[in-house]
Tab-separated table of C-alpha atoms and ligand atoms in Angstrom:
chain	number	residue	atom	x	y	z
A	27	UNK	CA	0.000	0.000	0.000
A	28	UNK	CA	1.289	3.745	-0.312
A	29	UNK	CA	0.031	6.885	0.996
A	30	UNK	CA	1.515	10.197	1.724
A	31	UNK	CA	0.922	10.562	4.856
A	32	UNK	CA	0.502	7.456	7.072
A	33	UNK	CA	-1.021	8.160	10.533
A	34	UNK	CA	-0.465	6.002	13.527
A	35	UNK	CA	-3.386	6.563	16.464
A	36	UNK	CA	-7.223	7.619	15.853
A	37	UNK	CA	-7.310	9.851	18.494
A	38	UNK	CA	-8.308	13.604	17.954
A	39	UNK	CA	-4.773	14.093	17.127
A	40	UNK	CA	-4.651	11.519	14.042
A	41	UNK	CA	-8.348	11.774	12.768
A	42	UNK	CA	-8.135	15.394	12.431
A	43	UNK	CA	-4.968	15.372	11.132
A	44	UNK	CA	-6.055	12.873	8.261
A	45	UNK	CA	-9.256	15.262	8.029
A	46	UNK	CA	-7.395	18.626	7.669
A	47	UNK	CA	-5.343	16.811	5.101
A	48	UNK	CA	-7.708	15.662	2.851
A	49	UNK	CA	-8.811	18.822	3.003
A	50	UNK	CA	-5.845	19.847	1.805
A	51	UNK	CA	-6.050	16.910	-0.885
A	52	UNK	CA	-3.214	15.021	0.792
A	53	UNK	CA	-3.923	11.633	1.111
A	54	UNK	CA	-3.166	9.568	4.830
A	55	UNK	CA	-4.279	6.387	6.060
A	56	UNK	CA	-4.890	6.472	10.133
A	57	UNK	CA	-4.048	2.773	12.243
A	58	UNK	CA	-5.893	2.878	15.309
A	59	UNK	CA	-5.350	-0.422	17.394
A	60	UNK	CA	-8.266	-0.367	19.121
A	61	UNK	CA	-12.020	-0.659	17.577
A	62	UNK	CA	-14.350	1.947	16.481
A	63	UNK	CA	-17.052	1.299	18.618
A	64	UNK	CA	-14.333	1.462	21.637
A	65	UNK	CA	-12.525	4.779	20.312
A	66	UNK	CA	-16.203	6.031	20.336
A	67	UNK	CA	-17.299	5.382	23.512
A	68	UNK	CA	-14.194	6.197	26.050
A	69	UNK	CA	-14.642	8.878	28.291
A	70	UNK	CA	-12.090	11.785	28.580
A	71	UNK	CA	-11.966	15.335	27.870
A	72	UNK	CA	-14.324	17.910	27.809
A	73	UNK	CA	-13.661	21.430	27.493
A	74	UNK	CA	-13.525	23.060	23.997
A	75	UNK	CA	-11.256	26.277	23.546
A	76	UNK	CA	-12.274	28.390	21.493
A	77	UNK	CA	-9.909	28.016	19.136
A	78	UNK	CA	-10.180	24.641	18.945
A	79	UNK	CA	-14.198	25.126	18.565
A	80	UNK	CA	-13.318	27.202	15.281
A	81	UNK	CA	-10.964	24.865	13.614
A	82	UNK	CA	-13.383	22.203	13.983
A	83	UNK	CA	-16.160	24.686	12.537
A	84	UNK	CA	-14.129	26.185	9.622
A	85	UNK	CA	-13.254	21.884	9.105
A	86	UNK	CA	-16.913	21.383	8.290
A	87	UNK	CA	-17.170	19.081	11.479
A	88	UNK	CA	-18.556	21.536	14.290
A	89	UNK	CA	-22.275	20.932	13.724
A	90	UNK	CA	-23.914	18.935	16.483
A	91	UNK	CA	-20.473	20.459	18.939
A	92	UNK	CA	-22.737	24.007	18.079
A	93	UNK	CA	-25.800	21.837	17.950
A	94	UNK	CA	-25.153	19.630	21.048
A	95	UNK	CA	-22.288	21.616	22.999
A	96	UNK	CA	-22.580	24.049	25.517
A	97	UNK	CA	-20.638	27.630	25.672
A	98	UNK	CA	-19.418	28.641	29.049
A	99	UNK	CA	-18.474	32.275	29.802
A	100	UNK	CA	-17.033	31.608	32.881
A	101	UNK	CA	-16.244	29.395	35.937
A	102	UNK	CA	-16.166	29.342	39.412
A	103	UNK	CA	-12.875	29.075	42.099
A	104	UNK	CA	-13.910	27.688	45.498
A	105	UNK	CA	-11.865	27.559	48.345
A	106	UNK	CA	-11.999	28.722	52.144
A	107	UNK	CA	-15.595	28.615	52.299
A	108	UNK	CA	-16.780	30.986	49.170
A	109	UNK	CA	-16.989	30.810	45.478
A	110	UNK	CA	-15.696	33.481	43.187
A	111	UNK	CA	-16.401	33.486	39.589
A	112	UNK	CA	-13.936	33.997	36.734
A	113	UNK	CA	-15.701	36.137	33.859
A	114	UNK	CA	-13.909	34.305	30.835
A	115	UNK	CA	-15.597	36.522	28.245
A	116	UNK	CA	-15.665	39.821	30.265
A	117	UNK	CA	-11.485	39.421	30.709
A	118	UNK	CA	-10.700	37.679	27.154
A	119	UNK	CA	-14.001	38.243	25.024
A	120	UNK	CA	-13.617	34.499	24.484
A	121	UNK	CA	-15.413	31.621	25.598
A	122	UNK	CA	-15.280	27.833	25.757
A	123	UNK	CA	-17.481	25.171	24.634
A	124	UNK	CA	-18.010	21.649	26.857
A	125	UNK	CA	-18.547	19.084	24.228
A	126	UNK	CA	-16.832	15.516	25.033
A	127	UNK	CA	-14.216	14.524	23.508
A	128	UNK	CA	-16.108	10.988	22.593
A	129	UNK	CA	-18.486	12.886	20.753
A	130	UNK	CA	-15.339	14.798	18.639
A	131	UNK	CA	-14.145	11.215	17.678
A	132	UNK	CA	-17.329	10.536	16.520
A	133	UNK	CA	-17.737	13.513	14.201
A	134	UNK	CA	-14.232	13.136	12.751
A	135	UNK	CA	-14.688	9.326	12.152
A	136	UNK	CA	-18.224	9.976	10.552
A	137	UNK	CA	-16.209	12.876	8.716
A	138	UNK	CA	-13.518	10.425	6.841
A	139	UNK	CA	-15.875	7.649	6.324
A	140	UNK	CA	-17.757	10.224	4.383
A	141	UNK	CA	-14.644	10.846	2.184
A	142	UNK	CA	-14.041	6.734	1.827
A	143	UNK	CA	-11.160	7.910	3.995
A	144	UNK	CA	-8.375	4.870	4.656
A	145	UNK	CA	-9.055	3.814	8.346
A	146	UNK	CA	-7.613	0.571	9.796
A	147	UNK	CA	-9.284	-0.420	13.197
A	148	UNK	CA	-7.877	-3.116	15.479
A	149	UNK	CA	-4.121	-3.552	14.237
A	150	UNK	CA	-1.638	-5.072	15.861
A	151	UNK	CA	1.862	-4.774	16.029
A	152	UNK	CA	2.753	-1.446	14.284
A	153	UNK	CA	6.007	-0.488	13.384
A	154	UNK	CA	7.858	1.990	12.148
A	155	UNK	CA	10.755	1.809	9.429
A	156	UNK	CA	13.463	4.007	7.164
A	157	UNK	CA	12.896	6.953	9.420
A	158	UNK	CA	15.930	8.843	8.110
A	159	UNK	CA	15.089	8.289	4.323
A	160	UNK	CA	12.595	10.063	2.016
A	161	UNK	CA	10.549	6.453	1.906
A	162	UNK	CA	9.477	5.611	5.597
A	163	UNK	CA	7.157	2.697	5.947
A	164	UNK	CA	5.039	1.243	8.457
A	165	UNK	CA	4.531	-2.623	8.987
A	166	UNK	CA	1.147	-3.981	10.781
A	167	UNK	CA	-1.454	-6.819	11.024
A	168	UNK	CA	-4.713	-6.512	10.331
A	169	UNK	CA	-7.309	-9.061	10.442
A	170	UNK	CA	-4.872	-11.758	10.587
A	171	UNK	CA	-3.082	-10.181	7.494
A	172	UNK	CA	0.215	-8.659	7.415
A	173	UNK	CA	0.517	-4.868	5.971
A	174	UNK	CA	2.835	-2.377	4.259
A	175	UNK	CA	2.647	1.331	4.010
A	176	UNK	CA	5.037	3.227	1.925
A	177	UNK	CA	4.544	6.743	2.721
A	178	UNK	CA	6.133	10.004	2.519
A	179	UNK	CA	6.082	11.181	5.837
A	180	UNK	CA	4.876	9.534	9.579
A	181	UNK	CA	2.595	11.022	12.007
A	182	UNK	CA	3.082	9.069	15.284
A	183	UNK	CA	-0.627	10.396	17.039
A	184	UNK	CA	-0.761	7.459	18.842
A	185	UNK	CA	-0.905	8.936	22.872
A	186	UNK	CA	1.767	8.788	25.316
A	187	UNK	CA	1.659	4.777	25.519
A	188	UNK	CA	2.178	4.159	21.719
A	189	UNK	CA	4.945	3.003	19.600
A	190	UNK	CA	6.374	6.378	17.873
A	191	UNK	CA	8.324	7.798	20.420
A	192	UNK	CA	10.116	5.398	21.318
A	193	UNK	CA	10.648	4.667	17.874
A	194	UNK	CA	12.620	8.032	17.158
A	195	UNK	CA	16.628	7.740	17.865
A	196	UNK	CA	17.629	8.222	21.354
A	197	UNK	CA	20.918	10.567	20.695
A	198	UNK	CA	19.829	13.940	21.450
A	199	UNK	CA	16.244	13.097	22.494
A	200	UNK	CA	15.347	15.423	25.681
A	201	UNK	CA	12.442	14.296	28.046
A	202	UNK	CA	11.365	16.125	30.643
A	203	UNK	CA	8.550	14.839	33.283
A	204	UNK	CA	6.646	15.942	36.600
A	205	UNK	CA	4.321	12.731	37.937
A	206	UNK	CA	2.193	13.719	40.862
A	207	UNK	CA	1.303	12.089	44.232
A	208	UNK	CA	-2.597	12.014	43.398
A	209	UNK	CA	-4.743	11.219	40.818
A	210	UNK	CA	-8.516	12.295	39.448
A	211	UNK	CA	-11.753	9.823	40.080
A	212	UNK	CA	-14.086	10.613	37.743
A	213	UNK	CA	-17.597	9.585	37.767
A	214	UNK	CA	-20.588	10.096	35.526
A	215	UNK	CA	-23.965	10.749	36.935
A	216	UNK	CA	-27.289	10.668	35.517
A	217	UNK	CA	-28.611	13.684	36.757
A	218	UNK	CA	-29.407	17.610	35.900
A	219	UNK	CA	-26.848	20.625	35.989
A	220	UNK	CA	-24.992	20.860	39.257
A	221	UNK	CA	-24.330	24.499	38.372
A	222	UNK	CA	-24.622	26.412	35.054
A	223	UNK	CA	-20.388	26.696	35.142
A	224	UNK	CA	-17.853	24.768	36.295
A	225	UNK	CA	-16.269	24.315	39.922
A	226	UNK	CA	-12.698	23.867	40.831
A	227	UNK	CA	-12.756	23.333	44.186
A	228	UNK	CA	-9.639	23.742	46.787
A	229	UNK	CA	-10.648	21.717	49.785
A	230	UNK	CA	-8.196	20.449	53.001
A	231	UNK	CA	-9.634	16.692	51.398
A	232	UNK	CA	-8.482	17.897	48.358
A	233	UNK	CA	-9.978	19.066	44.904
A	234	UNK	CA	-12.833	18.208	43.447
A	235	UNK	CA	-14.341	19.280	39.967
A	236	UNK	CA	-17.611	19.970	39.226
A	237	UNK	CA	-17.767	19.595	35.197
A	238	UNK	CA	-21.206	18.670	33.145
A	239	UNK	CA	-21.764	16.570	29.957
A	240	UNK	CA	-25.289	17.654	28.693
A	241	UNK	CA	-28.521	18.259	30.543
A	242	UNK	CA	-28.803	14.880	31.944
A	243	UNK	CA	-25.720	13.389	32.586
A	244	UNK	CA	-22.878	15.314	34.889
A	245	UNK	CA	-19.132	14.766	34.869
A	246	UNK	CA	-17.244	15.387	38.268
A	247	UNK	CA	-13.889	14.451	39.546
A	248	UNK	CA	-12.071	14.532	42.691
A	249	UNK	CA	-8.649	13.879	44.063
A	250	UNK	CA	-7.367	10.434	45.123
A	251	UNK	CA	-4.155	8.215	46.113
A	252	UNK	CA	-3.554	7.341	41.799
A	253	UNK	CA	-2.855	3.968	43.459
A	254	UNK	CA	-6.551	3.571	44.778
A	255	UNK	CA	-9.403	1.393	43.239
A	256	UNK	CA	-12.256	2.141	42.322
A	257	UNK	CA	-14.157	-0.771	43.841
A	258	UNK	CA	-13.041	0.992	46.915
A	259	UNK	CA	-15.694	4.184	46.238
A	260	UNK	CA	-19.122	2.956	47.043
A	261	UNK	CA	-21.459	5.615	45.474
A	262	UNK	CA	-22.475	6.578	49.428
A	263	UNK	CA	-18.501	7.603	50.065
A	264	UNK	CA	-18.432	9.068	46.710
A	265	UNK	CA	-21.153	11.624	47.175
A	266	UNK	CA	-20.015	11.739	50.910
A	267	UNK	CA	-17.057	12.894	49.477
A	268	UNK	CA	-18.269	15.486	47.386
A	269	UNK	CA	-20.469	17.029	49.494
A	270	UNK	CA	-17.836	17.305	52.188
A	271	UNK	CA	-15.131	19.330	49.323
A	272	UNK	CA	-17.297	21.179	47.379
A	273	UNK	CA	-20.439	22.395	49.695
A	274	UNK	CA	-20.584	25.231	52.101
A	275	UNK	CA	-22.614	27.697	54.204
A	276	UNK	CA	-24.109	29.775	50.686
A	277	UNK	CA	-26.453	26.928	50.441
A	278	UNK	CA	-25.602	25.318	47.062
A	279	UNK	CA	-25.441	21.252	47.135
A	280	UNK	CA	-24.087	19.074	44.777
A	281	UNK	CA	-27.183	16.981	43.122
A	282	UNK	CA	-27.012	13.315	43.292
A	283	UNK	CA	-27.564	10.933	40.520
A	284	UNK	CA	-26.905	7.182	39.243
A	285	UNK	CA	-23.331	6.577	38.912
A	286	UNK	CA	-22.723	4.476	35.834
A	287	UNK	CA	-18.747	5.324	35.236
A	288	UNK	CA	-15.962	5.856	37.597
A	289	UNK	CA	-12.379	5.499	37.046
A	290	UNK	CA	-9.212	6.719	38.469
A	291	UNK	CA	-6.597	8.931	35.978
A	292	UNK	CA	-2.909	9.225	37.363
A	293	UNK	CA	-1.374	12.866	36.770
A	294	UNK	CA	1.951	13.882	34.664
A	295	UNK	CA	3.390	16.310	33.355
A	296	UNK	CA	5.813	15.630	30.328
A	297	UNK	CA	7.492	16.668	27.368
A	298	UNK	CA	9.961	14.750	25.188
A	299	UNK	CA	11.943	16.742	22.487
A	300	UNK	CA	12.472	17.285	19.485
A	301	UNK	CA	9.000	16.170	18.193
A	302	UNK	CA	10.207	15.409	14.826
A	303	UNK	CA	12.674	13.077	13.640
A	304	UNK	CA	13.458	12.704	9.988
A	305	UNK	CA	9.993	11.748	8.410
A	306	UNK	CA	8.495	10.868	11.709
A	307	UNK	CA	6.291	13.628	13.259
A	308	UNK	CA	5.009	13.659	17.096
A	309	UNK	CA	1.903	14.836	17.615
A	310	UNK	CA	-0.620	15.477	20.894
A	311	UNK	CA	-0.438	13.113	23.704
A	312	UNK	CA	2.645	11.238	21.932
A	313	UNK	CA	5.204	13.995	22.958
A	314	UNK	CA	3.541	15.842	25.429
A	315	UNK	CA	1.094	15.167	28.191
A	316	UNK	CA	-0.464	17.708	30.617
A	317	UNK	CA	-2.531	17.254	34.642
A	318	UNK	CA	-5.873	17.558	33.662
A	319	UNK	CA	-6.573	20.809	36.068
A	320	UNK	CA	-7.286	23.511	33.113
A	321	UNK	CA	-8.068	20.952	30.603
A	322	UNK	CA	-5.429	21.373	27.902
A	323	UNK	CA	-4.293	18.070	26.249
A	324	UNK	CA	-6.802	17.581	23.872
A	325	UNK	CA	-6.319	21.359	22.900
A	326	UNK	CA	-2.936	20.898	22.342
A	327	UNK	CA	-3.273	17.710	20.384
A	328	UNK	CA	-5.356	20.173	17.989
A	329	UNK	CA	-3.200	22.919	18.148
A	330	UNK	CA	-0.267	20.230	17.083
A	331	UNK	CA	-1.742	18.921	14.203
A	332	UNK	CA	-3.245	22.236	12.754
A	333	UNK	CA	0.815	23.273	12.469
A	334	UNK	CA	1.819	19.707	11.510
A	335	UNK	CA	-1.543	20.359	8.366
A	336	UNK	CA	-0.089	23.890	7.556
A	337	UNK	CA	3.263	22.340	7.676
A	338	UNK	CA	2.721	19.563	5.019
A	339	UNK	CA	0.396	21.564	2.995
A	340	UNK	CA	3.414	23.822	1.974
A	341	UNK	CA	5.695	20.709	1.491
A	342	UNK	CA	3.135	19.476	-1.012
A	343	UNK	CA	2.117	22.870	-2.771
A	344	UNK	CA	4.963	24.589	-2.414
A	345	UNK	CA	7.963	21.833	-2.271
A	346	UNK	CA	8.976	23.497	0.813
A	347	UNK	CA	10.129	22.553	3.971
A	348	UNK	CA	10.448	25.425	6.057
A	349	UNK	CA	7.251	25.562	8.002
A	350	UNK	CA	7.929	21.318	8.681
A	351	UNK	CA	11.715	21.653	9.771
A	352	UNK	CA	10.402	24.577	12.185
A	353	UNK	CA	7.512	22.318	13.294
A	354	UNK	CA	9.257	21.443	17.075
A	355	UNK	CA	9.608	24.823	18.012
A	356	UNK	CA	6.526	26.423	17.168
A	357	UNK	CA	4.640	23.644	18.874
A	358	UNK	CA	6.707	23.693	21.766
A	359	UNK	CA	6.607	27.346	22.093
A	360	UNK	CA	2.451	26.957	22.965
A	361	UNK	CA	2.992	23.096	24.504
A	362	UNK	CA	5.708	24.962	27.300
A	363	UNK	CA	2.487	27.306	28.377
A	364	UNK	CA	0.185	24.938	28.251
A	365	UNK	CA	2.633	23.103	30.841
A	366	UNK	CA	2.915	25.903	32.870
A	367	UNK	CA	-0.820	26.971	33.317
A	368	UNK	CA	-1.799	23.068	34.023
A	369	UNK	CA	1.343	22.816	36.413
A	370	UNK	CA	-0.328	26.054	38.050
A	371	UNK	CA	-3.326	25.585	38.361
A	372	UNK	CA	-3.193	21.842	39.461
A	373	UNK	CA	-0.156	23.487	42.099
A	374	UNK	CA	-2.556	25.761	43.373
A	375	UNK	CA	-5.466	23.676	43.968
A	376	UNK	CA	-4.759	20.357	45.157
A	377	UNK	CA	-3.613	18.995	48.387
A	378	UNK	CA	-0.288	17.934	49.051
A	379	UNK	CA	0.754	15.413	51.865
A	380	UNK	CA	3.859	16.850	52.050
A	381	UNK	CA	3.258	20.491	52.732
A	382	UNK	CA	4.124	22.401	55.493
A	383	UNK	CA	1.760	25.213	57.246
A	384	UNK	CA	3.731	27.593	55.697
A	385	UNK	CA	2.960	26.209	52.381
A	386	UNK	CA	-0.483	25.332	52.849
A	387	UNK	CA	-1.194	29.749	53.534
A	388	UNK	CA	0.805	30.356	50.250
A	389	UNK	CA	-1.466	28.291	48.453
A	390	UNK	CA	-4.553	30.213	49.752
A	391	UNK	CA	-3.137	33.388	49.622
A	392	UNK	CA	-2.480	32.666	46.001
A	393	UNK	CA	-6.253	32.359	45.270
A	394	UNK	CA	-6.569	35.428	46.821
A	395	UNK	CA	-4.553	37.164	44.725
A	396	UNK	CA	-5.858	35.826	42.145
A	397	UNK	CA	-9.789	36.174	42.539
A	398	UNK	CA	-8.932	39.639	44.222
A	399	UNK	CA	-6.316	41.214	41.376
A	400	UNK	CA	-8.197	41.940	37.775
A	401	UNK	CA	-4.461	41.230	36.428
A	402	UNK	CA	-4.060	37.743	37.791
A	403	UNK	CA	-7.571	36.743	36.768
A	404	UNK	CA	-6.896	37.524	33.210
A	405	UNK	CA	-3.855	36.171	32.699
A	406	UNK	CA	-5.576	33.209	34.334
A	407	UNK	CA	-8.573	33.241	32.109
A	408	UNK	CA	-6.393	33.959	29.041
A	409	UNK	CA	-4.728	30.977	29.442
A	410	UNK	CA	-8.087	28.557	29.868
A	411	UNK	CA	-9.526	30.260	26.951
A	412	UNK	CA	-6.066	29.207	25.172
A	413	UNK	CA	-5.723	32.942	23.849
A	414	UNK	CA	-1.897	32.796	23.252
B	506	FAD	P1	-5.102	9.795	22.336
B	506	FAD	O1	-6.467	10.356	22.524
B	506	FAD	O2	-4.492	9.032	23.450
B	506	FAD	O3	-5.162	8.888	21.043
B	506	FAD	C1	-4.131	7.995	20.691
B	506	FAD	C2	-4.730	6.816	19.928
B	506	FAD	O4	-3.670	5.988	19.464
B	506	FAD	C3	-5.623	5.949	20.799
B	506	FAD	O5	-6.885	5.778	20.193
B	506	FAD	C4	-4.837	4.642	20.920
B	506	FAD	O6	-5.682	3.513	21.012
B	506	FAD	C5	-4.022	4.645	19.644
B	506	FAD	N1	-2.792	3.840	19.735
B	506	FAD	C6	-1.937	3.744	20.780
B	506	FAD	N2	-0.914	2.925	20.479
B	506	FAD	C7	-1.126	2.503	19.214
B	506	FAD	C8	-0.418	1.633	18.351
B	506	FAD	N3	0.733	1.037	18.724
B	506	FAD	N4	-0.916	1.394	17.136
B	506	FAD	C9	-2.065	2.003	16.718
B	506	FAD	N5	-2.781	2.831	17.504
B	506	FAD	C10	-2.310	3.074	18.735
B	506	FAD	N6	-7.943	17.479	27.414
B	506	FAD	C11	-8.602	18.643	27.139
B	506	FAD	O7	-8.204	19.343	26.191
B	506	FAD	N7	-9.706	19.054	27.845
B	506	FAD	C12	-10.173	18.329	28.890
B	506	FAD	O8	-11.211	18.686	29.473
B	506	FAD	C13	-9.468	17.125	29.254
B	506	FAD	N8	-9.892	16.347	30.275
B	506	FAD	C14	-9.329	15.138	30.474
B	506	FAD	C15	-9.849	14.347	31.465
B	506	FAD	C16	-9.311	13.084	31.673
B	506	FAD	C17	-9.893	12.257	32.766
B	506	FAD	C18	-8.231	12.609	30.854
B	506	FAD	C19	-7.667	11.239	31.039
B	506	FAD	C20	-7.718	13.393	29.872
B	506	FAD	C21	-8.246	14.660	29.666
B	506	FAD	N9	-7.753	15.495	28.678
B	506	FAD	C22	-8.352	16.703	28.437
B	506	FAD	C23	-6.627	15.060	27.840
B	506	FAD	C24	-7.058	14.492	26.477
B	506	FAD	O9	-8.005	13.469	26.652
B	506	FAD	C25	-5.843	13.988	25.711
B	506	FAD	O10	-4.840	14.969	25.760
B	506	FAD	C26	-6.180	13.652	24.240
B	506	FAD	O11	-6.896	12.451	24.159
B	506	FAD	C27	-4.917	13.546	23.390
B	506	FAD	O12	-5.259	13.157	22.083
B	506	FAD	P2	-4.273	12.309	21.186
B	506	FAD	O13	-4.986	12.112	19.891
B	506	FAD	O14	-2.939	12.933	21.200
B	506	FAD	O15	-4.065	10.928	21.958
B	507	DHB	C1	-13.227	18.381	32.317
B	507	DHB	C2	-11.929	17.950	32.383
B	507	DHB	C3	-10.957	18.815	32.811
B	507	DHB	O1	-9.677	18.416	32.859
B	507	DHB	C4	-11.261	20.107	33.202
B	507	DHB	O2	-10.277	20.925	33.629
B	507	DHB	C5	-12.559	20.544	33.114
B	507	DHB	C6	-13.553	19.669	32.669
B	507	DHB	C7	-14.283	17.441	31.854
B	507	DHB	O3	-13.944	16.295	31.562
B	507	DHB	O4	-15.446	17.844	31.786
């Protein structure tokens, strides 16, 4: 088989990649090793910036995110007792849209099986070849058959667990990495709106996370030991849990539900550089993984590929490479503040075992500062909204 581009992962890295390239009229086939119907149907992001909410609009596939999706203008910091609301559009004049990221796999798969796009579901052991020549190949089963790609160029968007990254040669490979002590549960309920926004919660338990899916069913999370199980959380301690982190004296409660998902996410921060290597490209999750406080890996995994798109388009059109060779550092230059902010913000509102009084007042007077200074809260809100 040959293609131009081959893609390794169907996550919202590689299907929009292959989407924004056929655009383009480049041809890519995407290998995603696990089914559709599972790809589909796993439960992780949510939050939509707005950038990300136009790409996917000006790539024909933002219908039912307008139709379905629901624009914030702002969310809510609670700690010490109080809630304090950050005006996203008021500071930025931008907004965000909660739309889950299930639901963006589903519109970009729909999306290339419209265009008879080339996608191979449940393949087994990928890998890569001839990264250093102008004919790189990848080698895979599928269905019991073995497979050949010839292509021009690799896109390894197959998440921080897949086989690209560690294909790329070790000499000069950089990899920097931050795991933390706690992890998120995360449950779905079956219930209305909590609250219109969304609540990040500091609490002495620890965080919690008040996020929402669509009218009936609610997303929340909450800090936990990453090495805890989940058949540990009966829904009673779960909602015991909640109430005890998120509720106060203003009279607002958490409502209850049917639980029908919970499962426990472990927290990193990493980057590993360069995120190219000959005719292999790194995109999204693959080179660069965020804590989930501020909600920025899926972003980035579209920010990524729309450079990695522009990048080939002008290889292709224009026979040049410039935009590609430059494609590390102008996706690092956005992935380093997207590391920041989620460093930040998870810093400031989670509990750590290990810190002392001293510490613990730092943390609080850093909300402070920033729900009381107009100049903190932007640069905060600027950075949810993604507008850098
Ligand atoms: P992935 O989504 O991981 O996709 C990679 C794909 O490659 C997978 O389908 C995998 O099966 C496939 N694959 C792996 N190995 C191989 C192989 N060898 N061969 C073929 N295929 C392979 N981000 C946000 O922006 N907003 C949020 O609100 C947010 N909340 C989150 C909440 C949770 C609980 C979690 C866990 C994550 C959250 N994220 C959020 C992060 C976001 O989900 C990821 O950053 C995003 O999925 C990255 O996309 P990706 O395409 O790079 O990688
Ligand atoms: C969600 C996830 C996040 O990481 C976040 O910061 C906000 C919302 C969510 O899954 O809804």
């Amino acid at each position: 088989m040959r293609t131009q581009v081959a893609i390794i992962g169907a996550g919202p890295a590689g299907l929009l990649l292959s989407h924004l390239l056929h655009l383009q009229g480049i041809e890519s086939v995407v290998l995603e090793s696990r089914s559709r119907e599972d790809i589909e149907s796993t439960i992780r992001a949510g939050v939509l910036e707005q950038g990300t909410m136009d790409l996917l609009n000006e790539a024909g596939v933002g219908d039912r995110m307008r139709a379905e999706g629901a624009l914030h203008h702002g969310f809510e910091l609670a700690y010490a007792g109080r809630r304090h609301r950050i005006d996203l559009r008021e500071l930025t004049g931008k907004s965000i849209s909660v739309y889950a990221q299930h639901e963006v796999i589903k519109d970009l798969v729909a999306a290339r099986v419209a265009a008879d796009g080339q996608l191979f579901f449940g393949v087994r052991d990928v890998a890569l070849h001839g990264l250093d020549g102008a004919r790189p190949s990848v080698t895979f089963t599928h269905a019991g058959q073995a497979q050949r790609i010839e292509a021009d160029f690799i896109a390894g968007c197959d998440g921080f667990h897949g086989v690209a990254r560690p294909a790329m040669p070790q000499a000069g490979r950089e990899d920097y990495q931050r795991v933390y002590p706690f992890g998120w549960f995360g449950i779905l309920v079956e219930a209305p709106p909590s609250s219109e926004e969304l609540i990040y919660a500091r609490h002495e338990r620890g965080f919690a996370l008040v996020s929402t899916r669509s009218p009936t069913v609610q997303r929340m999370y909450f800090q936990c030991d990453p090495k805890d199980s989940v058949d540990n959380w009966s829904d009673d301690r779960i909602w015991a849990e909640l109430h005890a982190r998120l509720e106060n004296r203003d009279g607002w409660r958490v409502t209850e539900g049917r639980i029908f998902q919970k499962n426990i996410v472990p927290m990193r921060s990493f980057v590993s550089t360069p995120m190219q290597s000959g005719r292999l490209f790194l995109a999204g999750d693959a080179a660069h993984i965020v804590p989930p406080t501020g909600a920025k890996g899926m972003n980035l995994a579209v920010s990524d590929v729309r450079l990695l798109a522009a990048g080939l388009d002008d290889f292709y059109r224009r026979g040049s490479s410039e935009r590609l060779d430059r494609y590390t550092d102008d996706a690092l230059k956005r992935v380093w503040r997207a590391e920041y902010f989620s460093w930040w913000m998870t810093s400031m509102l989670h509990t750590f075992a290990d810190a002392s009084p001293f510490q613990r007042e730092l943390q609080r007077a850093e909300l402070d500062n920033v729900v009381g200074s107009r100049a903190l809260a932007t640069a905060l809100a600027e950075n949810y909204v993604g507008a850098f």
